[in-house]
Amino acid sequence: MKKRTLCLMLAALLLLLASCSESKTNAEEETTPSAVSGGIPVEQTEETEETTDGREMYAPELPERNYDGYTFRIMSRDDSMHSYPVHTRDLIAEEQTGEALHDAVFARNAKIEDQLGIKITIFTENETVSETTPNNLVEASVMADSDEYDMLATHMIYGANSAVKHVFLNFRDLEYTDYSKPYWNPSAQKAFSVGDNNYLALSDFCFSSADNTHCMVFNKKLAEDFGVGDLYGMIREGTWTNDAFSTLAESVAVDANGDGKMGEDDVFGYFIGGTSGLINFLFAADLHVTAKDEDNIPYLDLMSERTVSVFEWAYKLAHSDCSYTVSSWVSQDVPRIFGADHALFMTTQVGVIEDLREMEADFGVLPYPKWDEQQQNYGHYVDGHATLMAIPKTCRDLEREGIFLEAISYESYLSCLPVYYDVLMTKKNVRDEQSGEMLELVYNSRVFDFAYVYDNFGMSFCFSNLITSNNEDIASYYKKNEKVANKMLEKNIKAYGEG
């Protein structure tokens, strides 16, 4: 009991030290795919240091329950592909270590375990061997009607593949979950639902999913050397557009080693730190692959004159002498090349910022540019490597499942998210106050799309695949594949709806 009491005291202390501001999200106002409004706190100041800025107003009204030591079992990938525990640090912490985020998770779990009489445990499988293993194990368990897991923390795309096999419960069947609350991501709720069915969800329980949000970083030393000017000011003034970005990037292409050809030892305006980041220029331009009809059914909505224009712009930039590409964002070449001052700009994922800690030159964080100054919103898609939540169909107690997920999602929002954003991102990793502001903008404009996770018809990844395969004609590709794509989309919708 003394240990639990200390944990609760620590949780309260963390709330005071890691406070932040957040606006309420109205899930009913979201469109699909949509940007998340709210959910990202501003950097801690003296005025906010001793308040949680109204987060308590979203506390769920849950019945008192004691589940007599029930073990809540979570299946997940491990973190073997990464230099830090991206998939598990939001789920479990076995003991206190003095590291702020780790201890916040420990205190959160201790509080929920005491509150509900539950013990949280996690099973992990080596993601380097196969990221599908957790899904395969859960599918086998469900097919055998064996109640082995209470939740699957799944790779986004592989979770979608499992969902159409009818092995997950509908989140809308849970008791006591309120998806209008800000600790449930409304963009994910909207994107991954079909009609009244929703087998994949995202709450602040899995806050590390934000690590897989695409963003930009820039080298401040090179920005000064090449007279780039005030990038943060451009964003505040609304002039940070594709043309503004490409003009600056194309002004930097230096054969630093003098060998007469451009390679990784030279200096580039634009470093593509993973080709999947090229897809985000589609979403950043306020475009999407699917939209929803009045019955919440997805339909293909990719092609337009704007889509062609954005693709042609991205193709030209990616094949310019100012650009250099590393195909995978998890490659250690990404932080190595950017960290050695070989690029002015880099597109990457937020989690890669962790790997830039030792970079000697200062760097800053930026959103992807908008297509033009008339565009109102930024857009940043969340990579398929990110975690989503799913519930195996063998779950025996929908009330317990719902109460647990609602309670721990709220507690994550209340006590872990402030530490994640304020301590880890805006203070520990990034180098300036403005980057914290830019991260807030990036997180508040996260985008999900049904077609991105069900892309067996090739319309989402075609944007990056055509660029890297030297195919300049997205309109012809779309025309050639539209009929097949619609059939595959209809098949996915039918399978998802029958879950």
CSV table of C-alpha atoms in Angstrom, one decimal:
chain,number,residue,atom,x,y,z
A,1,MET,CA,0.0,0.0,0.0
A,2,LYS,CA,2.9,2.4,0.7
A,3,LYS,CA,4.2,1.8,-2.8
A,4,ARG,CA,0.8,2.5,-4.3
A,5,THR,CA,0.4,5.7,-2.2
A,6,LEU,CA,3.8,6.9,-3.4
A,7,CYS,CA,2.8,6.2,-7.0
A,8,LEU,CA,-0.4,8.2,-6.6
A,9,MET,CA,1.6,11.1,-5.0
A,10,LEU,CA,4.0,11.0,-7.9
A,11,ALA,CA,1.1,11.1,-10.4
A,12,ALA,CA,-0.2,14.2,-8.7
A,13,LEU,CA,3.2,15.8,-8.7
A,14,LEU,CA,3.7,15.1,-12.4
A,15,LEU,CA,0.4,16.9,-13.1
A,16,LEU,CA,1.7,20.0,-11.4
A,17,LEU,CA,5.1,19.9,-13.1
A,18,ALA,CA,3.9,19.0,-16.6
A,19,SER,CA,0.8,21.1,-17.1
A,20,CYS,CA,-0.3,22.5,-20.4
A,21,SER,CA,-3.2,23.9,-22.4
A,22,GLU,CA,-5.6,22.2,-24.7
A,23,SER,CA,-8.8,23.0,-26.4
A,24,LYS,CA,-11.7,20.6,-26.5
A,25,THR,CA,-12.2,18.6,-29.6
A,26,ASN,CA,-15.7,18.2,-31.1
A,27,ALA,CA,-15.7,14.9,-32.9
A,28,GLU,CA,-19.0,15.7,-34.6
A,29,GLU,CA,-17.4,18.5,-36.5
A,30,GLU,CA,-14.6,16.4,-38.1
A,31,THR,CA,-14.5,15.4,-41.8
A,32,THR,CA,-12.6,12.5,-43.2
A,33,PRO,CA,-9.7,12.6,-43.5
A,34,SER,CA,-9.4,15.4,-41.0
A,35,ALA,CA,-7.0,17.4,-38.9
A,36,VAL,CA,-7.1,16.9,-35.2
A,37,SER,CA,-8.0,20.1,-33.4
A,38,GLY,CA,-6.9,20.4,-29.8
A,39,GLY,CA,-4.9,17.7,-28.0
A,40,ILE,CA,-1.5,19.3,-28.1
A,41,PRO,CA,-0.4,21.5,-25.2
A,42,VAL,CA,1.6,24.6,-25.4
A,43,GLU,CA,5.0,24.9,-23.8
A,44,GLN,CA,4.8,25.2,-20.0
A,45,THR,CA,5.1,28.7,-18.6
A,46,GLU,CA,5.1,30.2,-15.2
A,47,GLU,CA,1.4,31.0,-15.5
A,48,THR,CA,0.5,27.4,-16.4
A,49,GLU,CA,3.0,25.6,-14.2
A,50,GLU,CA,0.6,24.8,-11.4
A,51,THR,CA,-2.6,24.0,-13.3
A,52,THR,CA,-3.8,21.3,-15.6
A,53,ASP,CA,-5.7,23.9,-17.7
A,54,GLY,CA,-9.1,22.4,-17.3
A,55,ARG,CA,-8.2,18.8,-18.3
A,56,GLU,CA,-10.2,17.6,-15.2
A,57,MET,CA,-13.4,18.8,-16.8
A,58,TYR,CA,-13.2,15.8,-19.2
A,59,ALA,CA,-13.0,13.2,-16.4
A,60,PRO,CA,-15.3,10.3,-17.3
A,61,GLU,CA,-18.2,9.3,-15.1
A,62,LEU,CA,-17.4,5.7,-14.4
A,63,PRO,CA,-19.0,3.3,-11.9
A,64,GLU,CA,-16.9,2.0,-9.0
A,65,ARG,CA,-15.6,-1.5,-9.8
A,66,ASN,CA,-13.1,-3.9,-8.3
A,67,TYR,CA,-12.1,-6.7,-10.6
A,68,ASP,CA,-10.3,-8.7,-7.9
A,69,GLY,CA,-6.8,-8.6,-9.4
A,70,TYR,CA,-7.8,-9.4,-13.0
A,71,THR,CA,-4.8,-9.3,-15.3
A,72,PHE,CA,-5.4,-7.0,-18.3
A,73,ARG,CA,-3.3,-8.6,-21.1
A,74,ILE,CA,-1.9,-6.5,-23.9
A,75,MET,CA,-0.2,-7.9,-27.0
A,76,SER,CA,2.3,-5.6,-28.8
A,77,ARG,CA,5.4,-5.4,-30.9
A,78,ASP,CA,8.7,-4.8,-29.1
A,79,ASP,CA,11.0,-1.9,-29.9
A,80,SER,CA,13.8,-3.7,-31.6
A,81,MET,CA,13.7,-1.6,-34.8
A,82,HIS,CA,14.2,1.6,-32.8
A,83,SER,CA,16.8,3.3,-30.6
A,84,TYR,CA,14.1,4.0,-27.9
A,85,PRO,CA,11.0,2.1,-26.7
A,86,VAL,CA,8.5,3.7,-29.2
A,87,HIS,CA,5.9,0.9,-29.0
A,88,THR,CA,5.9,0.0,-25.3
A,89,ARG,CA,6.8,3.1,-23.3
A,90,ASP,CA,3.2,4.4,-23.4
A,91,LEU,CA,1.8,1.0,-22.2
A,92,ILE,CA,4.0,-0.3,-19.4
A,93,ALA,CA,6.7,0.7,-16.9
A,94,GLU,CA,7.8,-2.0,-14.5
A,95,GLU,CA,9.5,0.3,-12.0
A,96,GLN,CA,10.5,3.9,-11.4
A,97,THR,CA,13.7,5.1,-13.0
A,98,GLY,CA,13.8,8.8,-12.5
A,99,GLU,CA,13.1,9.4,-16.1
A,100,ALA,CA,10.0,11.7,-16.3
A,101,LEU,CA,7.9,10.0,-19.0
A,102,HIS,CA,8.7,6.5,-17.8
A,103,ASP,CA,7.7,7.4,-14.2
A,104,ALA,CA,4.5,9.1,-15.4
A,105,VAL,CA,3.5,5.9,-17.1
A,106,PHE,CA,4.4,3.9,-14.0
A,107,ALA,CA,2.3,6.2,-11.8
A,108,ARG,CA,-0.6,6.2,-14.2
A,109,ASN,CA,-0.7,2.4,-14.3
A,110,ALA,CA,-0.4,2.1,-10.5
A,111,LYS,CA,-3.4,4.5,-10.1
A,112,ILE,CA,-5.6,2.6,-12.6
A,113,GLU,CA,-4.6,-0.7,-11.1
A,114,ASP,CA,-5.5,0.5,-7.6
A,115,GLN,CA,-8.7,2.1,-8.8
A,116,LEU,CA,-10.0,-1.0,-10.7
A,117,GLY,CA,-8.3,-3.9,-8.9
A,118,ILE,CA,-6.6,-4.8,-12.2
A,119,LYS,CA,-3.0,-5.8,-13.0
A,120,ILE,CA,-1.7,-4.6,-16.4
A,121,THR,CA,0.7,-6.9,-18.2
A,122,ILE,CA,2.2,-6.8,-21.7
A,123,PHE,CA,3.4,-9.5,-24.1
A,124,THR,CA,5.8,-8.4,-26.9
A,125,GLU,CA,7.0,-10.0,-30.1
A,126,ASN,CA,10.1,-9.1,-32.0
A,127,GLU,CA,9.2,-6.6,-34.7
A,128,THR,CA,12.5,-7.0,-36.5
A,129,VAL,CA,11.6,-10.6,-37.2
A,130,SER,CA,8.0,-9.8,-38.2
A,131,GLU,CA,5.6,-7.0,-37.4
A,132,THR,CA,2.7,-9.2,-38.1
A,133,THR,CA,3.4,-11.8,-35.3
A,134,PRO,CA,1.3,-10.0,-32.7
A,135,ASN,CA,-1.6,-10.0,-35.1
A,136,ASN,CA,-1.1,-13.6,-36.1
A,137,LEU,CA,-1.2,-14.7,-32.4
A,138,VAL,CA,-4.3,-12.7,-31.7
A,139,GLU,CA,-6.0,-14.1,-34.8
A,140,ALA,CA,-5.1,-17.6,-33.8
A,141,SER,CA,-6.4,-17.1,-30.3
A,142,VAL,CA,-9.8,-15.7,-31.6
A,143,MET,CA,-10.2,-18.6,-34.1
A,144,ALA,CA,-9.6,-21.0,-31.3
A,145,ASP,CA,-12.0,-19.1,-29.1
A,146,SER,CA,-9.2,-18.8,-26.5
A,147,ASP,CA,-9.4,-15.8,-24.3
A,148,GLU,CA,-5.7,-14.9,-24.2
A,149,TYR,CA,-5.6,-11.1,-24.8
A,150,ASP,CA,-7.6,-8.1,-23.8
A,151,MET,CA,-6.1,-5.6,-26.3
A,152,LEU,CA,-3.9,-5.6,-29.3
A,153,ALA,CA,-1.5,-2.7,-29.8
A,154,THR,CA,-1.2,-3.2,-33.5
A,155,HIS,CA,0.8,-1.8,-36.5
A,156,MET,CA,-1.8,0.4,-38.2
A,157,ILE,CA,-1.8,-1.4,-41.6
A,158,TYR,CA,-1.6,-4.9,-40.2
A,159,GLY,CA,-4.4,-4.1,-37.8
A,160,ALA,CA,-6.5,-3.2,-40.8
A,161,ASN,CA,-5.6,-6.5,-42.4
A,162,SER,CA,-6.8,-8.3,-39.2
A,163,ALA,CA,-10.0,-6.3,-39.0
A,164,VAL,CA,-11.4,-7.6,-42.2
A,165,LYS,CA,-10.8,-11.2,-40.9
A,166,HIS,CA,-13.5,-10.5,-38.3
A,167,VAL,CA,-11.4,-11.1,-35.2
A,168,PHE,CA,-12.0,-7.7,-33.5
A,169,LEU,CA,-14.8,-6.3,-31.4
A,170,ASN,CA,-16.6,-3.1,-32.5
A,171,PHE,CA,-15.5,-0.3,-30.3
A,172,ARG,CA,-19.0,1.1,-30.4
A,173,ASP,CA,-20.2,-2.0,-28.5
A,174,LEU,CA,-18.1,-1.1,-25.4
A,175,GLU,CA,-19.8,0.2,-22.3
A,176,TYR,CA,-18.8,3.5,-20.8
A,177,THR,CA,-16.5,4.8,-23.6
A,178,ASP,CA,-17.1,8.3,-24.7
A,179,TYR,CA,-15.5,9.0,-28.1
A,180,SER,CA,-16.3,12.7,-28.0
A,181,LYS,CA,-13.8,13.2,-25.2
A,182,PRO,CA,-10.4,14.7,-26.3
A,183,TYR,CA,-8.4,11.7,-25.2
A,184,TRP,CA,-10.0,9.7,-28.1
A,185,ASN,CA,-8.6,10.8,-31.4
A,186,PRO,CA,-11.5,11.9,-33.6
A,187,SER,CA,-9.7,11.8,-36.9
A,188,ALA,CA,-8.8,8.1,-36.4
A,189,GLN,CA,-12.4,7.4,-35.2
A,190,LYS,CA,-13.8,8.9,-38.4
A,191,ALA,CA,-11.3,7.4,-40.8
A,192,PHE,CA,-11.4,3.9,-39.5
A,193,SER,CA,-15.1,3.5,-39.2
A,194,VAL,CA,-17.5,2.2,-41.8
A,195,GLY,CA,-21.2,2.8,-41.2
A,196,ASP,CA,-21.7,1.9,-37.5
A,197,ASN,CA,-18.6,-0.4,-37.3
A,198,ASN,CA,-15.3,0.6,-35.9
A,199,TYR,CA,-12.7,-2.0,-35.2
A,200,LEU,CA,-9.6,0.2,-34.8
A,201,ALA,CA,-9.2,3.2,-32.5
A,202,LEU,CA,-6.6,5.5,-31.0
A,203,SER,CA,-6.6,7.1,-27.6
A,204,ASP,CA,-4.0,8.8,-25.5
A,205,PHE,CA,-3.3,5.4,-23.9
A,206,CYS,CA,-1.1,4.9,-27.0
A,207,PHE,CA,0.3,8.4,-27.1
A,208,SER,CA,3.6,7.3,-28.7
A,209,SER,CA,1.7,6.9,-32.0
A,210,ALA,CA,2.3,10.6,-32.4
A,211,ASP,CA,6.0,9.7,-32.9
A,212,ASN,CA,5.1,8.5,-36.4
A,213,THR,CA,3.6,11.8,-37.5
A,214,HIS,CA,5.4,13.2,-40.5
A,215,CYS,CA,7.1,16.6,-40.1
A,216,MET,CA,10.1,18.6,-41.4
A,217,VAL,CA,13.3,19.7,-39.7
A,218,PHE,CA,15.8,22.2,-40.8
A,219,ASN,CA,19.5,22.8,-40.1
A,220,LYS,CA,19.8,26.3,-38.5
A,221,LYS,CA,23.5,26.6,-39.4
A,222,LEU,CA,22.9,26.0,-43.0
A,223,ALA,CA,19.9,28.2,-43.0
A,224,GLU,CA,22.1,31.0,-41.7
A,225,ASP,CA,24.9,30.2,-44.2
A,226,PHE,CA,22.5,30.3,-47.2
A,227,GLY,CA,20.5,33.3,-46.0
A,228,VAL,CA,17.2,31.5,-45.7
A,229,GLY,CA,15.5,34.0,-43.5
A,230,ASP,CA,12.8,33.7,-40.8
A,231,LEU,CA,11.1,30.3,-41.5
A,232,TYR,CA,9.0,30.5,-38.4
A,233,GLY,CA,7.8,34.0,-39.5
A,234,MET,CA,6.7,32.6,-42.8
A,235,ILE,CA,4.6,30.0,-41.1
A,236,ARG,CA,2.9,32.5,-38.8
A,237,GLU,CA,2.2,34.8,-41.8
A,238,GLY,CA,0.8,32.0,-43.9
A,239,THR,CA,3.4,32.2,-46.6
A,240,TRP,CA,5.0,28.8,-46.0
A,241,THR,CA,3.9,27.1,-49.2
A,242,ASN,CA,5.2,24.4,-51.6
A,243,ASP,CA,6.7,27.0,-53.9
A,244,ALA,CA,8.4,28.9,-51.0
A,245,PHE,CA,9.8,25.6,-49.8
A,246,SER,CA,11.1,24.4,-53.1
A,247,THR,CA,12.6,27.8,-54.0
A,248,LEU,CA,14.7,27.6,-50.8
A,249,ALA,CA,15.6,23.9,-51.2
A,250,GLU,CA,16.6,24.3,-54.9
A,251,SER,CA,19.0,27.1,-53.9
A,252,VAL,CA,21.2,24.6,-52.1
A,253,ALA,CA,23.2,21.9,-54.0
A,254,VAL,CA,26.9,21.9,-53.2
A,255,ASP,CA,29.4,19.4,-54.4
A,256,ALA,CA,31.2,19.5,-51.1
A,257,ASN,CA,33.8,16.8,-51.8
A,258,GLY,CA,34.5,18.1,-55.3
A,259,ASP,CA,34.1,14.7,-57.1
A,260,GLY,CA,31.9,16.2,-59.8
A,261,LYS,CA,28.7,14.4,-58.8
A,262,MET,CA,26.1,14.7,-56.0
A,263,GLY,CA,26.2,12.1,-53.3
A,264,GLU,CA,25.6,11.7,-49.6
A,265,ASP,CA,28.8,13.5,-48.7
A,266,ASP,CA,27.6,16.7,-50.4
A,267,VAL,CA,25.1,19.4,-49.2
A,268,PHE,CA,21.5,19.3,-50.4
A,269,GLY,CA,18.6,21.6,-50.0
A,270,TYR,CA,16.2,18.7,-49.4
A,271,PHE,CA,16.9,15.4,-47.8
A,272,ILE,CA,14.1,12.8,-48.2
A,273,GLY,CA,14.5,10.9,-44.9
A,274,GLY,CA,12.3,8.0,-46.0
A,275,THR,CA,10.3,7.9,-49.3
A,276,SER,CA,7.0,7.4,-47.3
A,277,GLY,CA,7.3,11.1,-46.4
A,278,LEU,CA,6.6,12.0,-50.0
A,279,ILE,CA,3.0,10.8,-49.5
A,280,ASN,CA,2.5,13.6,-47.0
A,281,PHE,CA,2.7,16.3,-49.7
A,282,LEU,CA,-0.7,14.9,-50.8
A,283,PHE,CA,-2.3,15.3,-47.4
A,284,ALA,CA,-0.4,18.6,-46.7
A,285,ALA,CA,-2.1,20.1,-49.8
A,286,ASP,CA,-5.5,19.4,-48.2
A,287,LEU,CA,-6.1,16.4,-50.5
A,288,HIS,CA,-7.0,12.8,-49.6
A,289,VAL,CA,-7.6,9.4,-51.1
A,290,THR,CA,-11.0,8.6,-49.8
A,291,ALA,CA,-13.9,10.7,-48.5
A,292,LYS,CA,-17.1,9.6,-46.7
A,293,ASP,CA,-20.7,9.7,-47.8
A,294,GLU,CA,-23.7,10.6,-45.6
A,295,ASP,CA,-23.8,7.0,-44.4
A,296,ASN,CA,-20.2,7.1,-43.3
A,297,ILE,CA,-19.1,4.8,-46.2
A,298,PRO,CA,-15.7,5.6,-47.9
A,299,TYR,CA,-15.5,6.3,-51.6
A,300,LEU,CA,-12.5,7.0,-53.8
A,301,ASP,CA,-11.8,10.7,-54.1
A,302,LEU,CA,-8.2,11.1,-55.1
A,303,MET,CA,-7.9,12.6,-58.6
A,304,SER,CA,-8.3,16.3,-59.4
A,305,GLU,CA,-6.3,19.0,-61.2
A,306,ARG,CA,-4.8,19.9,-57.8
A,307,THR,CA,-3.7,16.3,-57.2
A,308,VAL,CA,-1.9,16.3,-60.6
A,309,SER,CA,-0.3,19.7,-59.8
A,310,VAL,CA,0.9,18.6,-56.4
A,311,PHE,CA,2.3,15.3,-57.8
A,312,GLU,CA,4.2,17.1,-60.7
A,313,TRP,CA,5.6,19.6,-58.2
A,314,ALA,CA,6.8,16.8,-55.8
A,315,TYR,CA,8.2,14.7,-58.7
A,316,LYS,CA,10.3,17.7,-60.0
A,317,LEU,CA,11.6,18.4,-56.6
A,318,ALA,CA,12.5,14.8,-55.7
A,319,HIS,CA,14.4,14.4,-59.0
A,320,SER,CA,16.3,17.7,-58.7
A,321,ASP,CA,20.0,18.0,-57.9
A,322,CYS,CA,19.0,19.7,-54.6
A,323,SER,CA,17.4,16.4,-53.3
A,324,TYR,CA,18.9,13.3,-51.8
A,325,THR,CA,16.9,10.2,-50.8
A,326,VAL,CA,17.2,7.4,-48.2
A,327,SER,CA,14.4,5.0,-48.8
A,328,SER,CA,13.6,4.0,-45.2
A,329,TRP,CA,12.9,6.4,-42.3
A,330,VAL,CA,14.2,3.8,-39.8
A,331,SER,CA,17.6,3.7,-41.4
A,332,GLN,CA,20.4,5.1,-39.2
A,333,ASP,CA,21.6,6.9,-42.4
A,334,VAL,CA,18.7,9.3,-41.8
A,335,PRO,CA,20.0,10.9,-38.6
A,336,ARG,CA,23.6,10.4,-39.6
A,337,ILE,CA,23.4,12.3,-42.9
A,338,PHE,CA,21.2,15.1,-41.6
A,339,GLY,CA,23.2,15.3,-38.3
A,340,ALA,CA,26.4,15.9,-40.3
A,341,ASP,CA,25.1,19.1,-41.9
A,342,HIS,CA,24.5,17.6,-45.4
A,343,ALA,CA,20.9,19.0,-45.8
A,344,LEU,CA,19.1,22.2,-45.2
A,345,PHE,CA,15.7,20.6,-44.9
A,346,MET,CA,14.6,17.0,-44.1
A,347,THR,CA,11.2,15.3,-44.2
A,348,THR,CA,11.0,12.6,-41.6
A,349,GLN,CA,8.9,11.5,-38.6
A,350,VAL,CA,8.7,13.1,-35.2
A,351,GLY,CA,10.3,10.1,-33.5
A,352,VAL,CA,13.4,10.6,-35.5
A,353,ILE,CA,14.0,13.8,-33.6
A,354,GLU,CA,15.1,11.5,-30.7
A,355,ASP,CA,18.0,10.4,-32.9
A,356,LEU,CA,19.2,14.0,-33.5
A,357,ARG,CA,20.0,14.7,-29.8
A,358,GLU,CA,23.8,14.5,-30.4
A,359,MET,CA,23.7,16.7,-33.5
A,360,GLU,CA,26.2,19.5,-33.1
A,361,ALA,CA,24.5,22.2,-35.2
A,362,ASP,CA,21.1,23.5,-34.0
A,363,PHE,CA,18.0,22.4,-35.8
A,364,GLY,CA,14.4,23.4,-35.8
A,365,VAL,CA,11.0,21.7,-36.5
A,366,LEU,CA,8.6,22.8,-39.2
A,367,PRO,CA,5.3,21.7,-40.6
A,368,TYR,CA,5.0,20.5,-44.1
A,369,PRO,CA,4.1,23.5,-46.3
A,370,LYS,CA,0.6,24.2,-47.6
A,371,TRP,CA,0.0,24.1,-51.3
A,372,ASP,CA,-0.8,27.8,-51.5
A,373,GLU,CA,-1.6,30.8,-49.3
A,374,GLN,CA,-5.3,30.4,-49.8
A,375,GLN,CA,-5.2,27.0,-48.1
A,376,GLN,CA,-6.4,27.2,-44.5
A,377,ASN,CA,-5.1,24.1,-42.9
A,378,TYR,CA,-1.9,22.1,-42.6
A,379,GLY,CA,-1.9,18.3,-42.9
A,380,HIS,CA,0.4,15.6,-41.5
A,381,TYR,CA,-0.5,12.0,-42.0
A,382,VAL,CA,0.5,9.4,-39.4
A,383,ASP,CA,2.6,6.7,-40.8
A,384,GLY,CA,1.3,3.1,-40.9
A,385,HIS,CA,4.0,2.0,-38.5
A,386,ALA,CA,2.1,3.8,-35.8
A,387,THR,CA,0.1,1.9,-33.2
A,388,LEU,CA,-3.7,1.6,-33.2
A,389,MET,CA,-5.8,-0.2,-30.6
A,390,ALA,CA,-8.0,-3.3,-31.3
A,391,ILE,CA,-10.0,-5.6,-29.0
A,392,PRO,CA,-10.0,-9.4,-29.7
A,393,LYS,CA,-13.5,-10.8,-30.2
A,394,THR,CA,-12.9,-13.2,-27.4
A,395,CYS,CA,-13.2,-10.4,-24.8
A,396,ARG,CA,-15.6,-11.8,-22.2
A,397,ASP,CA,-16.5,-8.6,-20.4
A,398,LEU,CA,-17.4,-5.5,-22.4
A,399,GLU,CA,-18.1,-3.5,-19.3
A,400,ARG,CA,-14.7,-4.2,-17.8
A,401,GLU,CA,-13.0,-3.5,-21.2
A,402,GLY,CA,-14.8,-0.2,-21.7
A,403,ILE,CA,-14.2,1.0,-18.1
A,404,PHE,CA,-10.5,0.2,-18.2
A,405,LEU,CA,-9.9,1.8,-21.6
A,406,GLU,CA,-11.8,4.9,-20.7
A,407,ALA,CA,-10.1,5.3,-17.3
A,408,ILE,CA,-6.6,4.7,-18.6
A,409,SER,CA,-7.1,6.9,-21.7
A,410,TYR,CA,-8.3,9.8,-19.6
A,411,GLU,CA,-5.4,9.3,-17.1
A,412,SER,CA,-2.9,9.3,-20.0
A,413,TYR,CA,-4.4,12.5,-21.2
A,414,LEU,CA,-4.3,14.0,-17.8
A,415,SER,CA,-0.8,12.9,-16.5
A,416,CYS,CA,1.3,11.4,-19.3
A,417,LEU,CA,0.6,13.6,-22.3
A,418,PRO,CA,1.9,16.8,-20.7
A,419,VAL,CA,5.1,15.0,-19.9
A,420,TYR,CA,5.4,13.5,-23.4
A,421,TYR,CA,4.9,16.9,-25.1
A,422,ASP,CA,6.4,19.4,-22.6
A,423,VAL,CA,9.4,17.5,-21.3
A,424,LEU,CA,10.3,15.0,-24.0
A,425,MET,CA,9.5,17.0,-27.1
A,426,THR,CA,9.6,20.7,-26.4
A,427,LYS,CA,12.4,20.7,-23.8
A,428,LYS,CA,14.5,17.5,-24.0
A,429,ASN,CA,14.9,17.0,-27.8
A,430,VAL,CA,14.2,20.2,-29.7
A,431,ARG,CA,16.5,23.2,-29.4
A,432,ASP,CA,14.2,26.3,-29.3
A,433,GLU,CA,10.8,27.5,-28.1
A,434,GLN,CA,9.5,28.0,-31.6
A,435,SER,CA,10.0,24.3,-32.4
A,436,GLY,CA,7.7,23.4,-29.6
A,437,GLU,CA,5.1,25.7,-31.2
A,438,MET,CA,5.7,24.0,-34.5
A,439,LEU,CA,5.3,20.5,-33.0
A,440,GLU,CA,2.0,21.7,-31.6
A,441,LEU,CA,0.9,22.7,-35.1
A,442,VAL,CA,2.0,19.4,-36.5
A,443,TYR,CA,0.2,17.3,-33.9
A,444,ASN,CA,-3.0,19.4,-34.2
A,445,SER,CA,-3.1,18.7,-37.9
A,446,ARG,CA,-2.7,14.9,-37.9
A,447,VAL,CA,-4.5,13.1,-40.7
A,448,PHE,CA,-5.7,9.5,-41.2
A,449,ASP,CA,-7.3,8.0,-44.3
A,450,PHE,CA,-9.2,4.7,-44.7
A,451,ALA,CA,-7.5,4.1,-48.0
A,452,TYR,CA,-4.0,4.4,-46.5
A,453,VAL,CA,-4.5,1.4,-44.3
A,454,TYR,CA,-6.5,-0.6,-46.9
A,455,ASP,CA,-4.2,0.2,-49.8
A,456,ASN,CA,-4.3,-3.2,-51.6
A,457,PHE,CA,-5.6,-1.2,-54.6
A,458,GLY,CA,-2.5,1.0,-54.7
A,459,MET,CA,-4.0,4.5,-54.7
A,460,SER,CA,-2.4,5.8,-51.5
A,461,PHE,CA,1.2,4.7,-52.1
A,462,CYS,CA,1.1,5.5,-55.8
A,463,PHE,CA,2.0,9.0,-54.9
A,464,SER,CA,5.5,8.1,-53.6
A,465,ASN,CA,5.9,4.9,-55.6
A,466,LEU,CA,5.5,6.7,-59.0
A,467,ILE,CA,8.0,9.3,-57.9
A,468,THR,CA,10.6,6.8,-56.9
A,469,SER,CA,10.0,4.6,-60.0
A,470,ASN,CA,10.4,7.6,-62.4
A,471,ASN,CA,6.8,7.5,-63.6
A,472,GLU,CA,5.7,11.1,-64.1
A,473,ASP,CA,2.1,10.5,-65.1
A,474,ILE,CA,-0.2,10.0,-62.1
A,475,ALA,CA,-3.3,10.8,-64.1
A,476,SER,CA,-2.7,7.9,-66.5
A,477,TYR,CA,-2.0,5.6,-63.6
A,478,TYR,CA,-5.2,6.6,-61.9
A,479,LYS,CA,-7.3,6.1,-65.1
A,480,LYS,CA,-5.7,2.7,-65.7
A,481,ASN,CA,-6.3,1.5,-62.2
A,482,GLU,CA,-9.5,3.3,-61.1
A,483,LYS,CA,-11.9,0.4,-61.9
A,484,VAL,CA,-9.8,-2.1,-60.0
A,485,ALA,CA,-9.3,0.3,-57.1
A,486,ASN,CA,-13.0,0.8,-56.7
A,487,LYS,CA,-13.7,-2.9,-56.7
A,488,MET,CA,-11.0,-3.5,-54.1
A,489,LEU,CA,-12.3,-0.6,-52.0
A,490,GLU,CA,-15.8,-2.1,-52.1
A,491,LYS,CA,-14.5,-5.4,-51.1
A,492,ASN,CA,-12.7,-3.9,-48.1
A,493,ILE,CA,-15.8,-2.0,-47.1
A,494,LYS,CA,-17.9,-5.1,-47.3
A,495,ALA,CA,-15.5,-7.2,-45.3
A,496,TYR,CA,-15.1,-4.4,-42.7
A,497,GLY,CA,-18.8,-3.9,-42.4
A,498,GLU,CA,-19.4,-7.7,-41.8
A,499,GLY,CA,-17.0,-7.8,-38.9
